[in-house]
Amino acid sequence: MKLAIFDLDNTLLAGDSDHAWGAFMTEHGIVDADDYARHNDEFLRHYQQGTLDIDAYLRFALAPLAEHPAEDLEAWRAEFIERDIRPLITPAARELVESHRRRGHTLMLITATNAFVTGPIAELLEIPHLLATEPERRNGRYTGRYTGTPTFQHGKILALEEWLETQQVRPEETWFYSDSRNDLPLLEQVDHPVAVDPDPVLRREAEARGWQLLALNVVEETAE
């Protein structure tokens, strides 16, 4: 098996799906607009700076799921995916995924963004394997907590190792595409690390180590 692993936000998407979902919820009055938007922006800054407290962030991000019935959440999510996410998938990102698919590689999306948000995005990209932070559900409702290890920083390595053990397979060749300094632990583990539109820290590391640099996320403007 040859395994192509993709980060999602600001890698295959020209934007951050987790932050965009928060913005969608504030716009639709699902959460308190001012308070939620302020914390959402603050957590995004911490993520970009490499200082995110993942437990604190997940308590914040998953809390709204516990406050609404699953059917309402799923209806909102469907609108969000079509309106806000589909336009963020650039032709270059689609072609990258397809280039690995044509070569018969196993495709995987691995992201710290929770599976409630990212499950439909993996389907949209036709990527069959998703490793994402799993929101906890009991009696048909979300609890606002998560299960297992968050797929963030070293947690991505742990989740991947667990997946490989369940599959009882070891890949003969691996790729990982990411934009973020937070993914350096996994980038260091694969055969082909690729920095996609990288943040300044990852760019410096990639240039110093001779890793491939790739630009995917230029969203074409529609001519009026």
N, CA, C and O of each residue as an XYZ file, in Angstrom:
896
protein
N       0.829     -1.200      0.000
C       0.000      0.000      0.000
C       0.869      1.258      0.000
O       1.835      1.364      0.756
N       0.506      2.202     -0.860
C       1.124      3.526     -0.855
C       0.068      4.501     -0.352
O      -1.052      4.534     -0.862
N       0.434      5.293      0.652
C      -0.546      6.096      1.394
C      -0.300      7.586      1.197
O       0.768      8.100      1.530
N      -1.306      8.274      0.649
C      -1.251      9.731      0.492
C      -2.153     10.358      1.550
O      -3.365     10.145      1.549
N      -1.554     11.130      2.447
C      -2.262     11.738      3.577
C      -2.344     13.248      3.338
O      -1.365     13.891      2.958
N      -3.526     13.788      3.570
C      -3.742     15.211      3.355
C      -4.268     15.859      4.631
O      -5.204     15.349      5.246
N      -3.677     16.970      5.026
C      -4.315     17.859      5.982
C      -5.476     18.530      5.244
O      -5.533     18.492      4.015
N      -6.393     19.138      5.984
C      -7.562     19.728      5.343
C      -7.482     21.249      5.275
O      -7.364     21.825      4.194
N      -7.546     21.894      6.440
C      -7.699     23.352      6.478
C      -6.461     24.060      5.959
O      -5.345     23.802      6.408
N      -6.677     24.958      5.003
C      -5.604     25.704      4.352
C      -4.620     24.799      3.611
O      -3.503     25.208      3.294
N      -5.043     23.581      3.345
C      -4.255     22.645      2.535
C      -5.120     22.226      1.352
O      -4.928     22.719      0.240
N      -6.070     21.320      1.580
C      -7.020     20.999      0.514
C      -8.139     22.031      0.433
O      -8.827     22.130     -0.583
N      -8.317     22.790      1.493
C      -9.275     23.902      1.465
C      -8.522     25.226      1.472
O      -7.499     25.366      2.141
N      -9.032     26.185      0.728
C      -8.464     27.542      0.757
C      -9.125     28.317      1.888
O      -9.739     29.361      1.667
N      -8.991     27.797      3.086
C      -9.606     28.393      4.265
C      -9.640     27.365      5.386
O      -9.154     26.244      5.235
N     -10.220     27.762      6.508
C     -10.264     26.925      7.703
C     -11.713     26.525      7.974
O     -12.538     27.374      8.313
N     -12.024     25.245      7.828
C     -13.415     24.793      7.952
C     -13.942     24.955      9.374
O     -15.115     25.276      9.563
N     -13.094     24.737     10.371
C     -13.519     24.851     11.766
C     -13.911     26.294     12.092
O     -14.958     26.550     12.686
N     -13.050     27.222     11.692
C     -13.332     28.634     11.940
C     -14.552     29.074     11.134
O     -15.378     29.846     11.621
N     -14.662     28.581      9.902
C     -15.800     28.948      9.056
C     -17.117     28.422      9.628
O     -18.146     29.092      9.532
N     -17.089     27.228     10.222
C     -18.294     26.685     10.859
C     -18.710     27.570     12.031
O     -19.897     27.825     12.231
N     -17.738     28.034     12.800
C     -18.042     28.959     13.886
C     -18.680     30.242     13.373
O     -19.636     30.748     13.959
N     -18.142     30.764     12.272
C     -18.706     31.981     11.680
C     -20.123     31.729     11.172
O     -20.994     32.589     11.302
N     -20.352     30.557     10.599
C     -21.690     30.186     10.116
C     -22.680     30.149     11.281
O     -23.801     30.644     11.168
N     -22.258     29.561     12.393
C     -23.160     29.464     13.550
C     -23.488     30.836     14.125
O     -24.621     31.078     14.542
N     -22.509     31.733     14.150
C     -22.798     33.082     14.659
C     -23.753     33.807     13.728
O     -24.664     34.497     14.184
N     -23.551     33.655     12.433
C     -24.406     34.323     11.444
C     -25.858     33.852     11.551
O     -26.785     34.635     11.342
N     -26.050     32.575     11.875
C     -27.395     31.997     11.923
C     -28.008     32.029     13.328
O     -29.087     31.478     13.549
N     -27.326     32.666     14.265
C     -27.875     32.769     15.614
C     -27.894     31.460     16.373
O     -28.651     31.312     17.332
N     -27.069     30.501     15.956
C     -26.992     29.207     16.640
C     -26.211     29.355     17.947
O     -26.440     28.623     18.909
N     -25.294     30.307     17.960
C     -24.505     30.623     19.158
C     -24.587     32.130     19.384
O     -25.008     32.879     18.502
N     -24.185     32.560     20.565
C     -24.135     33.999     20.861
C     -23.072     34.644     19.973
O     -21.887     34.323     20.071
N     -23.507     35.546     19.115
C     -22.648     36.021     18.032
C     -21.362     36.682     18.522
O     -20.273     36.260     18.134
N     -21.464     37.688     19.350
C     -20.276     38.455     19.732
C     -19.293     37.618     20.539
O     -18.093     37.613     20.261
N     -19.809     36.912     21.540
C     -18.945     36.131     22.412
C     -18.270     34.992     21.649
O     -17.068     34.769     21.787
N     -19.050     34.280     20.848
C     -18.493     33.137     20.135
C     -17.476     33.591     19.094
O     -16.408     32.994     18.965
N     -17.805     34.643     18.353
C     -16.892     35.125     17.315
C     -15.556     35.559     17.920
O     -14.491     35.305     17.357
N     -15.633     36.222     19.082
C     -14.392     36.679     19.727
C     -13.509     35.496     20.110
O     -12.307     35.504     19.844
N     -14.101     34.480     20.735
C     -13.317     33.308     21.131
C     -12.850     32.507     19.911
O     -11.741     31.974     19.897
N     -13.705     32.429     18.894
C     -13.341     31.705     17.673
C     -12.101     32.314     17.030
O     -11.193     31.594     16.615
N     -12.066     33.637     16.948
C     -10.914     34.336     16.364
C      -9.667     34.160     17.236
O      -8.555     34.005     16.731
N      -9.877     34.188     18.552
C      -8.741     34.045     19.468
C      -8.115     32.655     19.358
O      -6.891     32.529     19.318
N      -8.940     31.620     19.310
C      -8.412     30.263     19.177
C      -7.689     30.088     17.837
O      -6.665     29.407     17.771
N      -8.215     30.696     16.776
C      -7.546     30.606     15.479
C      -6.155     31.229     15.547
O      -5.201     30.685     14.992
N      -6.040     32.375     16.229
C      -4.723     33.010     16.366
C      -3.762     32.096     17.118
O      -2.598     31.968     16.736
N      -4.249     31.455     18.195
C      -3.380     30.534     18.952
C      -2.934     29.360     18.074
O      -1.784     28.926     18.143
N      -3.858     28.852     17.248
C      -3.498     27.758     16.344
C      -2.396     28.205     15.384
O      -1.407     27.501     15.182
N      -2.583     29.372     14.804
C      -1.608     29.873     13.835
C      -0.250     30.138     14.484
O       0.788     30.036     13.829
N      -0.264     30.478     15.774
C       0.981     30.753     16.497
C       1.628     29.489     17.062
O       2.736     29.537     17.596
N       0.926     28.351     16.941
C       1.454     27.100     17.478
C       1.301     26.980     18.973
O       2.018     26.203     19.605
N       0.360     27.748     19.570
C       0.204     27.743     21.032
C      -1.191     27.272     21.462
O      -1.598     27.508     22.599
N      -1.920     26.615     20.567
C      -3.300     26.234     20.872
C      -3.373     25.195     21.982
O      -2.676     24.181     21.939
N      -4.227     25.451     22.986
C      -4.591     24.456     23.994
C      -5.732     23.642     23.397
O      -6.877     24.093     23.391
N      -5.432     22.451     22.898
C      -6.419     21.694     22.136
C      -7.614     21.287     22.997
O      -8.738     21.259     22.496
N      -7.408     20.973     24.266
C      -8.536     20.589     25.120
C      -9.485     21.769     25.329
O     -10.703     21.618     25.244
N      -8.919     22.937     25.602
C      -9.753     24.129     25.783
C     -10.501     24.444     24.497
O     -11.683     24.787     24.520
N      -9.801     24.323     23.375
C     -10.464     24.619     22.105
C     -11.605     23.643     21.831
O     -12.684     24.058     21.408
N     -11.379     22.354     22.066
C     -12.430     21.382     21.774
C     -13.636     21.552     22.692
O     -14.770     21.338     22.263
N     -13.411     21.932     23.943
C     -14.549     22.222     24.824
C     -15.396     23.347     24.237
O     -16.625     23.306     24.274
N     -14.716     24.342     23.700
C     -15.403     25.476     23.079
C     -16.101     25.060     21.785
O     -17.279     25.361     21.591
N     -15.383     24.371     20.907
C     -15.899     24.083     19.572
C     -17.023     23.056     19.584
O     -17.917     23.106     18.739
N     -16.986     22.120     20.541
C     -17.985     21.051     20.565
C     -19.204     21.395     21.413
O     -20.231     20.721     21.323
N     -19.102     22.430     22.230
C     -20.230     22.785     23.110
C     -21.529     23.029     22.345
O     -22.576     22.560     22.791
N     -21.514     23.748     21.202
C     -22.782     23.985     20.498
C     -23.469     22.709     20.017
O     -24.690     22.679     19.867
N     -22.684     21.649     19.774
C     -23.290     20.405     19.307
C     -24.193     19.798     20.368
O     -25.156     19.101     20.049
N     -23.878     20.064     21.632
C     -24.678     19.506     22.735
C     -25.959     20.299     22.976
O     -26.836     19.852     23.716
N     -26.070     21.460     22.364
C     -27.188     22.364     22.660
C     -28.344     22.252     21.667
O     -29.365     22.922     21.820
N     -28.181     21.404     20.647
C     -29.200     21.322     19.605
C     -29.414     19.874     19.186
O     -28.487     19.069     19.270
N     -30.621     19.527     18.737
C     -30.879     18.165     18.246
C     -30.020     17.864     17.013
O     -29.694     18.756     16.231
N     -29.667     16.591     16.863
C     -28.794     16.190     15.757
C     -29.387     16.545     14.403
O     -28.654     16.924     13.490
N     -30.720     16.426     14.259
C     -31.315     16.707     12.948
C     -31.176     18.181     12.562
O     -30.984     18.499     11.389
N     -31.272     19.079     13.543
C     -31.063     20.502     13.253
C     -29.604     20.764     12.867
O     -29.318     21.490     11.915
N     -28.704     20.165     13.618
C     -27.282     20.340     13.336
C     -26.936     19.851     11.934
O     -26.175     20.495     11.212
N     -27.496     18.715     11.560
C     -27.182     18.144     10.245
C     -27.745     19.006      9.119
O     -27.115     19.132      8.069
N     -28.916     19.597      9.320
C     -29.490     20.494      8.304
C     -28.627     21.745      8.155
O     -28.361     22.181      7.035
N     -28.189     22.324      9.268
C     -27.308     23.498      9.205
C     -25.996     23.139      8.514
O     -25.480     23.895      7.691
N     -25.475     21.980      8.866
C     -24.191     21.559      8.291
C     -24.297     21.394      6.774
O     -23.384     21.785      6.047
N     -25.394     20.823      6.294
C     -25.564     20.630      4.846
C     -25.530     21.973      4.115
O     -24.915     22.097      3.056
N     -26.196     22.973      4.690
C     -26.169     24.311      4.091
C     -24.762     24.885      4.123
O     -24.301     25.478      3.148
N     -24.086     24.705      5.249
C     -22.721     25.208      5.414
C     -21.768     24.598      4.393
O     -20.963     25.308      3.791
N     -21.855     23.294      4.200
C     -20.953     22.623      3.261
C     -21.151     23.163      1.845
O     -20.183     23.468      1.149
N     -22.406     23.278      1.429
C     -22.679     23.731      0.070
C     -22.318     25.206     -0.130
O     -21.735     25.575     -1.149
N     -22.667     26.038      0.843
C     -22.470     27.473      0.662
C     -21.050     27.928      0.944
O     -20.501     28.758      0.219
N     -20.450     27.381      2.005
C     -19.180     27.924      2.489
C     -17.961     27.048      2.199
O     -16.849     27.567      2.098
N     -18.144     25.737      2.064
C     -16.993     24.849      1.902
C     -16.724     24.494      0.450
O     -15.578     24.546      0.006
N     -17.762     24.135     -0.297
C     -17.539     23.730     -1.686
C     -16.717     24.764     -2.472
O     -15.832     24.373     -3.233
N     -16.982     26.077     -2.311
C     -16.191     27.060     -3.061
C     -14.720     27.135     -2.639
O     -13.904     27.710     -3.360
N     -14.374     26.568     -1.492
C     -12.991     26.626     -1.001
C     -12.120     25.507     -1.548
O     -10.919     25.471     -1.280
N     -12.713     24.589     -2.315
C     -11.930     23.499     -2.898
C     -11.477     23.946     -4.282
O     -12.285     24.040     -5.206
N     -10.195     24.217     -4.420
C      -9.686     24.750     -5.676
C      -9.459     23.617     -6.683
O      -9.283     22.465     -6.285
N      -9.462     23.933     -7.977
C      -9.134     22.915     -8.985
C      -7.777     22.254     -8.725
O      -7.619     21.053     -8.941
N      -6.802     23.039     -8.263
C      -5.473     22.470     -8.001
C      -5.525     21.443     -6.876
O      -4.850     20.416     -6.947
N      -6.321     21.709     -5.838
C      -6.451     20.755     -4.736
C      -7.123     19.471     -5.219
O      -6.690     18.370     -4.878
N      -8.173     19.617     -6.004
C      -8.848     18.430     -6.552
C      -7.891     17.616     -7.419
O      -7.871     16.388     -7.338
N      -7.105     18.291     -8.241
C      -6.185     17.592     -9.131
C      -5.102     16.861     -8.342
O      -4.688     15.768     -8.729
N      -4.641     17.450     -7.244
C      -3.652     16.770     -6.412
C      -4.206     15.451     -5.884
O      -3.548     14.414     -5.966
N      -5.422     15.499     -5.343
C      -6.047     14.272     -4.833
C      -6.203     13.261     -5.962
O      -5.899     12.080     -5.794
N      -6.682     13.731     -7.120
C      -6.914     12.818     -8.241
C      -5.618     12.210     -8.753
O      -5.607     11.064     -9.203
N      -4.519     12.968     -8.690
C      -3.235     12.434     -9.170
C      -2.812     11.226     -8.344
O      -2.252     10.269     -8.879
N      -3.077     11.268     -7.051
C      -2.776     10.095     -6.207
C      -3.786      8.979     -6.451
O      -3.427      7.801     -6.453
N      -5.046      9.349     -6.654
C      -6.061      8.325     -6.913
C      -5.726      7.542     -8.190
O      -5.841      6.316     -8.223
N      -5.309      8.265     -9.243
C      -4.976      7.615    -10.520
C      -3.835      6.638    -10.375
O      -3.759      5.649    -11.104
N      -2.934      6.912     -9.423
C      -1.791      6.010     -9.211
C      -2.142      4.843     -8.284
O      -1.290      4.018     -7.955
N      -3.404      4.793     -7.873
C      -3.837      3.678     -7.037
C      -3.438      3.797     -5.585
O      -3.431      2.800     -4.863
N      -3.102      5.011     -5.138
C      -2.685      5.207     -3.754
C      -3.904      5.223     -2.832
O      -4.990      5.638     -3.238
N      -3.724      4.778     -1.611
C      -4.754      4.896     -0.580
C      -4.793      6.350     -0.128
O      -3.759      6.949      0.169
N      -6.009      6.912     -0.081
C      -6.164      8.335      0.240
C      -6.709      8.504      1.648
O      -7.649      7.819      2.052
N      -6.108      9.423      2.388
C      -6.522      9.676      3.771
C      -6.524     11.169      4.066
O      -5.613     11.897      3.670
N      -7.552     11.608      4.760
C      -7.623     12.975      5.281
C      -7.392     12.886      6.778
O      -8.057     12.112      7.467
N      -6.454     13.673      7.284
C      -6.200     13.676      8.729
C      -6.199     15.125      9.205
O      -5.422     15.950      8.724
N      -7.085     15.421     10.160
C      -7.317     16.815     10.540
C      -7.718     16.916     11.998
O      -8.376     16.028     12.540
N      -7.316     18.006     12.621
C      -7.722     18.248     14.011
C      -9.168     18.697     14.100
O      -9.795     18.577     15.152
N      -9.705     19.221     12.990
C     -11.103     19.646     12.978
C     -12.000     18.427     13.182
O     -11.743     17.359     12.624
N     -13.044     18.591     13.979
C     -13.831     17.425     14.394
C     -14.579     16.776     13.234
O     -14.843     17.403     12.209
N     -14.913     15.498     13.428
C     -15.499     14.689     12.367
C     -16.905     15.137     11.989
O     -17.348     14.876     10.871
N     -17.622     15.811     12.899
C     -18.938     16.339     12.528
C     -18.807     17.299     11.358
O     -19.592     17.241     10.412
N     -17.817     18.183     11.418
C     -17.601     19.157     10.348
C     -16.943     18.509      9.137
O     -17.312     18.811      8.002
N     -15.978     17.625      9.358
C     -15.125     17.177      8.257
C     -15.614     15.924      7.543
O     -15.172     15.644      6.429
N     -16.521     15.160      8.161
C     -17.019     13.956      7.499
C     -17.576     14.246      6.111
O     -17.171     13.596      5.147
N     -18.501     15.214      5.980
C     -19.040     15.532      4.652
C     -17.998     16.108      3.691
O     -18.134     15.970      2.476
N     -16.970     16.745      4.226
C     -15.934     17.309      3.351
C     -15.093     16.179      2.755
O     -14.725     16.228      1.581
N     -14.791     15.167      3.560
C     -14.082     13.994      3.035
C     -14.900     13.343      1.923
O     -14.347     12.917      0.910
N     -16.228     13.265      2.115
C     -17.101     12.701      1.081
C     -17.084     13.565     -0.174
O     -17.066     13.045     -1.290
N     -17.090     14.873      0.007
C     -17.057     15.797     -1.121
C     -15.792     15.602     -1.953
O     -15.820     15.693     -3.180
N     -14.697     15.337     -1.272
C     -13.413     15.127     -1.943
C     -13.211     13.675     -2.374
O     -12.217     13.337     -3.016
N     -14.175     12.820     -2.008
C     -14.098     11.378     -2.301
C     -12.822     10.750     -1.731
O     -12.164      9.926     -2.366
N     -12.508     11.175     -0.514
C     -11.380     10.579      0.222
C     -11.972      9.584      1.212
O     -12.690      9.985      2.128
N     -11.686      8.296      1.045
C     -12.403      7.275      1.814
C     -12.021      7.167      3.288
O     -12.819      6.696      4.099
N     -10.819      7.594      3.641
C     -10.352      7.408      5.020
C     -10.183      8.768      5.691
O      -9.451      9.630      5.204
N     -10.868      8.942      6.809
C     -10.817     10.195      7.569
C     -10.388      9.903      9.001
O     -11.004      9.092      9.693
N      -9.330     10.570      9.434
C      -8.943     10.556     10.850
C      -9.150     11.970     11.365
O      -8.462     12.902     10.948
N     -10.104     12.122     12.276
C     -10.457     13.441     12.801
C     -10.867     13.271     14.258
O     -11.225     12.175     14.689
N     -10.814     14.355     15.005
C     -11.270     14.323     16.393
C     -12.750     13.933     16.421
O     -13.567     14.525     15.715
N     -13.087     12.936     17.241
C     -14.441     12.367     17.241
C     -15.296     12.963     18.362
O     -14.987     12.771     19.539
N     -16.365     13.681     18.012
C     -17.282     14.159     19.053
C     -18.025     12.972     19.683
O     -18.403     12.022     18.997
N     -18.219     13.050     20.974
C     -18.938     11.979     21.680
C     -20.449     12.131     21.486
O     -20.985     13.239     21.519
N     -21.120     11.001     21.285
C     -22.585     10.992     21.179
C     -23.147      9.977     22.160
O     -22.595      8.892     22.338
N     -24.254     10.347     22.794
C     -24.983      9.425     23.676
C     -26.471      9.609     23.443
O     -26.980     10.729     23.412
N     -27.157      8.484     23.281
C     -28.613      8.514     23.074
C     -29.022      9.455     21.953
O     -30.013     10.178     22.055
N     -28.231      9.429     20.872
C     -28.589     10.205     19.695
C     -28.248     11.683     19.744
O     -28.556     12.421     18.808
N     -27.609     12.129     20.832
C     -27.240     13.553     20.938
C     -25.743     13.675     21.222
O     -25.126     12.800     21.829
N     -25.194     14.779     20.765
C     -23.796     15.069     21.084
C     -23.700     15.554     22.530
O     -24.608     16.207     23.045
N     -22.576     15.219     23.173
C     -22.406     15.575     24.584
C     -21.593     16.847     24.777
O     -21.585     17.415     25.869
N     -20.905     17.302     23.726
C     -19.997     18.436     23.873
C     -18.588     18.010     24.239
O     -17.703     18.850     24.397
N     -18.373     16.699     24.374
C     -17.033     16.165     24.660
C     -16.527     15.402     23.435
O     -17.254     15.218     22.458
N     -15.285     14.967     23.503
C     -14.728     14.164     22.412
C     -14.278     12.817     22.961
O     -14.110     12.645     24.169
N     -14.088     11.873     22.059
C     -13.610     10.553     22.456
C     -12.236     10.320     21.839
O     -11.923     10.855     20.775
N     -11.430      9.524     22.512
C     -10.112      9.188     21.978
C      -9.135     10.345     22.052
O      -9.313     11.285     22.826
N      -8.106     10.257     21.235
C      -7.047     11.265     21.204
C      -7.340     12.293     20.120
O      -7.601     11.910     18.980
N      -7.304     13.580     20.437
C      -7.495     14.595     19.392
C      -6.417     14.461     18.315
O      -5.242     14.263     18.624
N      -6.821     14.570     17.069
C      -5.886     14.424     15.948
C      -5.204     15.775     15.697
O      -5.449     16.446     14.695
N      -4.351     16.139     16.635
C      -3.673     17.441     16.610
C      -2.218     17.229     16.993
O      -1.927     16.557     17.982
N      -1.297     17.801     16.211
C       0.136     17.667     16.450
C       0.504     16.183     16.574
O       0.234     15.413     15.652
N       1.117     15.762     17.697
C       1.517     14.348     17.840
C       0.318     13.410     17.826
O       0.462     12.223     17.535
N      -0.865     13.936     18.139
C      -2.072     13.107     18.097
C      -2.349     12.558     16.708
O      -2.974     11.506     16.576
N      -1.897     13.253     15.670
C      -2.075     12.728     14.311
C      -1.248     11.460     14.109
O      -1.694     10.519     13.452
N      -0.056     11.440     14.671
C       0.781     10.245     14.567
C       0.130      9.084     15.306
O       0.092      7.966     14.792
N      -0.384      9.339     16.508
C      -1.029      8.285     17.290
C      -2.245      7.728     16.558
O      -2.437      6.514     16.497
N      -3.061      8.616     16.004
C      -4.261      8.173     15.287
C      -3.884      7.354     14.055
O      -4.524      6.346     13.756
N      -2.857      7.783     13.350
C      -2.415      7.049     12.164
C      -1.887      5.674     12.547
O      -2.187      4.686     11.876
N      -1.103      5.602     13.618
C      -0.578      4.308     14.071
C      -1.714      3.357     14.452
O      -1.682      2.172     14.120
N      -2.710      3.887     15.149
C      -3.862      3.052     15.529
C      -4.588      2.545     14.288
O      -4.994      1.384     14.230
N      -4.751      3.423     13.291
C      -5.429      3.027     12.060
C      -4.648      1.934     11.331
O      -5.233      0.961     10.854
N      -3.339      2.093     11.247
C      -2.507      1.103     10.566
C      -2.563     -0.249     11.282
O      -2.557     -1.302     10.644
N      -2.616     -0.202     12.612
C      -2.724     -1.457     13.368
C      -4.039     -2.165     13.064
O      -4.077     -3.385     12.902
N      -5.129     -1.375     12.988
C      -6.440     -1.985     12.692
C      -6.465     -2.556     11.287
O      -7.079     -3.594     11.039
N      -5.795     -1.875     10.370
C      -5.747     -2.360      8.982
C      -4.765     -3.513      8.816
O      -4.793     -4.226      7.814
N      -3.896     -3.687      9.811
C      -2.852     -4.727      9.766
C      -2.002     -4.594      8.498
O      -1.770     -5.553      7.762
N      -1.557     -3.365      8.287
C      -0.767     -3.104      7.087
C       0.275     -2.049      7.414
O       0.087     -1.220      8.305
N       1.367     -2.096      6.683
C       2.404     -1.068      6.777
C       2.621     -0.492      5.394
O       2.941     -1.239      4.469
N       2.457      0.817      5.216
C       2.636      1.385      3.876
C       4.082      1.300      3.418
O       5.014      1.456      4.207
N       4.246      1.048      2.127
C       5.605      0.994      1.582
C       6.114      2.389      1.220
O       7.318      2.607      1.088
N       5.177      3.332      1.060
C       5.568      4.701      0.728
C       4.473      5.635      1.230
O       3.287      5.322      1.124
N       4.875      6.796      1.782
C       3.889      7.715      2.366
C       4.165      9.152      1.931
O       5.311      9.572      1.771
N       3.069      9.887      1.745
C       3.103     11.335      1.488
C       2.265     12.019      2.564
O       1.292     11.446      3.053
N       2.636     13.228      2.928
C       1.774     14.047      3.779
C       1.872     15.486      3.319
O       2.962     16.043      3.184
N       0.696     16.087      3.077
C       0.579     17.456      2.611
C      -0.018     18.305      3.726
O      -1.086     17.978      4.244
N       0.654     19.390      4.103
C       0.137     20.261      5.160
C       0.669     21.676      5.001
O       1.709     21.918      4.388
N      -0.094     22.603      5.584
C       0.279     24.022      5.556
C       0.879     24.500      6.870
O       1.413     25.608      6.930
N       0.804     23.674      7.947
C       0.951     24.224      9.299
C       2.152     23.684     10.075
O       2.521     22.514      9.974
N       2.731     24.575     10.841
C       3.786     24.192     11.781
C       3.307     23.117     12.761
O       4.096     22.312     13.255
N       2.000     23.121     13.030
C       1.457     22.126     13.965
C       1.588     20.703     13.445
O       1.462     19.747     14.210
N       1.841     20.556     12.143
C       1.948     19.224     11.548
C       3.386     18.773     11.340
O       3.625     17.756     10.688
N       4.334     19.506     11.878
C       5.733     19.090     11.749
C       5.977     17.665     12.281
O       6.740     16.924     11.661
N       5.361     17.251     13.405
C       5.631     15.887     13.876
C       5.327     14.816     12.832
O       6.122     13.894     12.646
N       4.185     14.926     12.145
C       3.852     13.917     11.141
C       4.642     14.120      9.859
O       5.031     13.145      9.216
N       4.886     15.365      9.476
C       5.696     15.617      8.280
C       7.075     14.972      8.406
O       7.642     14.505      7.418
N       7.606     14.949      9.619
C       8.931     14.358      9.837
C       8.923     12.839      9.727
O       9.980     12.219      9.603
N       7.738     12.236      9.772
C       7.641     10.777      9.791
C       7.471     10.150      8.409
O       7.747      8.964      8.232
N       7.018     10.940      7.421
C       6.645     10.351      6.136
C       7.813     10.379      5.150
O       8.807     11.074      5.359
N       7.668      9.601      4.063
C       8.713      9.560      3.035
C       8.742     10.840      2.209
O       9.807     11.300      1.797
N       7.562     11.409      1.970
C       7.468     12.590      1.105
C       6.686     13.695      1.816
O       5.474     13.800      1.630
N       7.354     14.521      2.626
C       6.665     15.650      3.263
C       6.528     16.793      2.271
O       7.489     17.150      1.590
N       5.317     17.376      2.187
C       5.079     18.467      1.252
C       4.425     19.621      2.005
O       3.385     19.450      2.641
N       5.040     20.790      1.926
C       4.504     21.991      2.577
C       3.633     22.740      1.565
O       4.121     23.213      0.539
N       2.338     22.839      1.872
C       1.362     23.441      0.960
C       1.027     24.852      1.448
O       0.499     25.022      2.547
N       1.333     25.854      0.634
C       1.073     27.239      1.043
C       1.414     27.420      2.523
O       0.558     27.836      3.304
N       2.644     27.116      2.916
C       2.955     26.954      4.344
C       2.987     28.258      5.125
O       3.239     29.332      4.578
N       2.722     28.131      6.428
C       2.902     29.270      7.320
C       4.405     29.552      7.426
O       5.212     28.718      7.015
N       4.798     30.715      7.970
C       6.219     31.095      7.951
C       7.138     30.073      8.631
O       8.238     29.819      8.138
N       6.710     29.487      9.748
C       7.560     28.519     10.449
C       7.757     27.272      9.598
O       8.880     26.790      9.448
N       6.663     26.748      9.039
C       6.785     25.550      8.208
C       7.591     25.842      6.946
O       8.362     24.995      6.497
N       7.423     27.022      6.375
C       8.205     27.369      5.178
C       9.702     27.335      5.478
O      10.485     26.790      4.700
N      10.092     27.918      6.603
C      11.520     27.907      6.961
C      12.028     26.484      7.134
O      13.108     26.135      6.657
N      11.232     25.661      7.826
C      11.637     24.270      8.046
C      11.731     23.518      6.724
O      12.686     22.778      6.486
N      10.734     23.716      5.867
C      10.713     23.008      4.583
C      11.912     23.401      3.726
O      12.548     22.548      3.108
N      12.214     24.690      3.694
C      13.357     25.147      2.896
C      14.668     24.620      3.466
O      15.565     24.234      2.717
N      14.778     24.603      4.800
C      16.006     24.117      5.435
C      16.208     22.622      5.197
O      17.341     22.156      5.078
N      15.106     21.873      5.126
C      15.214     20.410      4.989
C      15.075     19.932      3.544
O      15.174     18.737      3.268
N      14.848     20.858      2.638
C      14.719     20.463      1.245
C      13.408     19.779      0.907
O      13.340     18.999     -0.042
N      12.358     20.066      1.682
C      11.047     19.481      1.394
C      10.398     20.204      0.222
O      10.688     21.368     -0.057
N       9.517     19.487     -0.448
C       8.782     20.092     -1.556
C       7.838     21.181     -1.047
O       7.201     21.033     -0.004
N       7.762     22.278     -1.806
C       6.814     23.360     -1.543
C       5.788     23.372     -2.670
O       6.131     23.237     -3.844
N       4.515     23.537     -2.285
C       3.433     23.457     -3.257
C       2.417     24.555     -2.983
O       2.083     24.824     -1.829
N       1.923     25.192     -4.045
C       0.866     26.203     -3.917
C      -0.413     25.635     -4.517
O      -0.445     25.254     -5.687
N      -1.474     25.582     -3.702
C      -2.762     25.059     -4.161
C      -3.887     26.069     -4.055
O      -4.837     26.034     -4.837
N      -3.782     26.973     -3.083
C      -4.991     27.650     -2.621
C      -5.127     29.085     -3.102
O      -5.200     30.026     -2.311
N      -5.159     29.222     -4.409
C      -5.513     30.502     -5.020
C      -6.930     30.336     -5.554
O      -7.153     29.624     -6.533
N      -7.884     30.999     -4.905
C      -9.289     30.885     -5.326
C      -9.522     31.849     -6.474
O      -9.315     33.056     -6.344
N      -9.954     31.299     -7.596
C     -10.189     32.145     -8.765
C     -11.463     32.953     -8.563
O     -12.487     32.425     -8.129
N     -11.386     34.245     -8.886
C     -12.551     35.109     -8.783
C     -13.422     34.947    -10.028
O     -12.927     34.873    -11.153
N     -14.718     34.895     -9.794
C     -15.647     34.768    -10.923
C     -15.789     36.119    -11.618
O     -16.048     37.134    -10.973
N     -15.620     36.121    -12.914
C     -15.729     37.374    -13.670
C     -17.182     37.837    -13.681
O     -18.098     37.036    -13.865
N     -17.378     39.112    -13.487
C     -18.736     39.665    -13.485
C     -19.095     40.184    -14.875
O     -20.199     40.689    -15.079
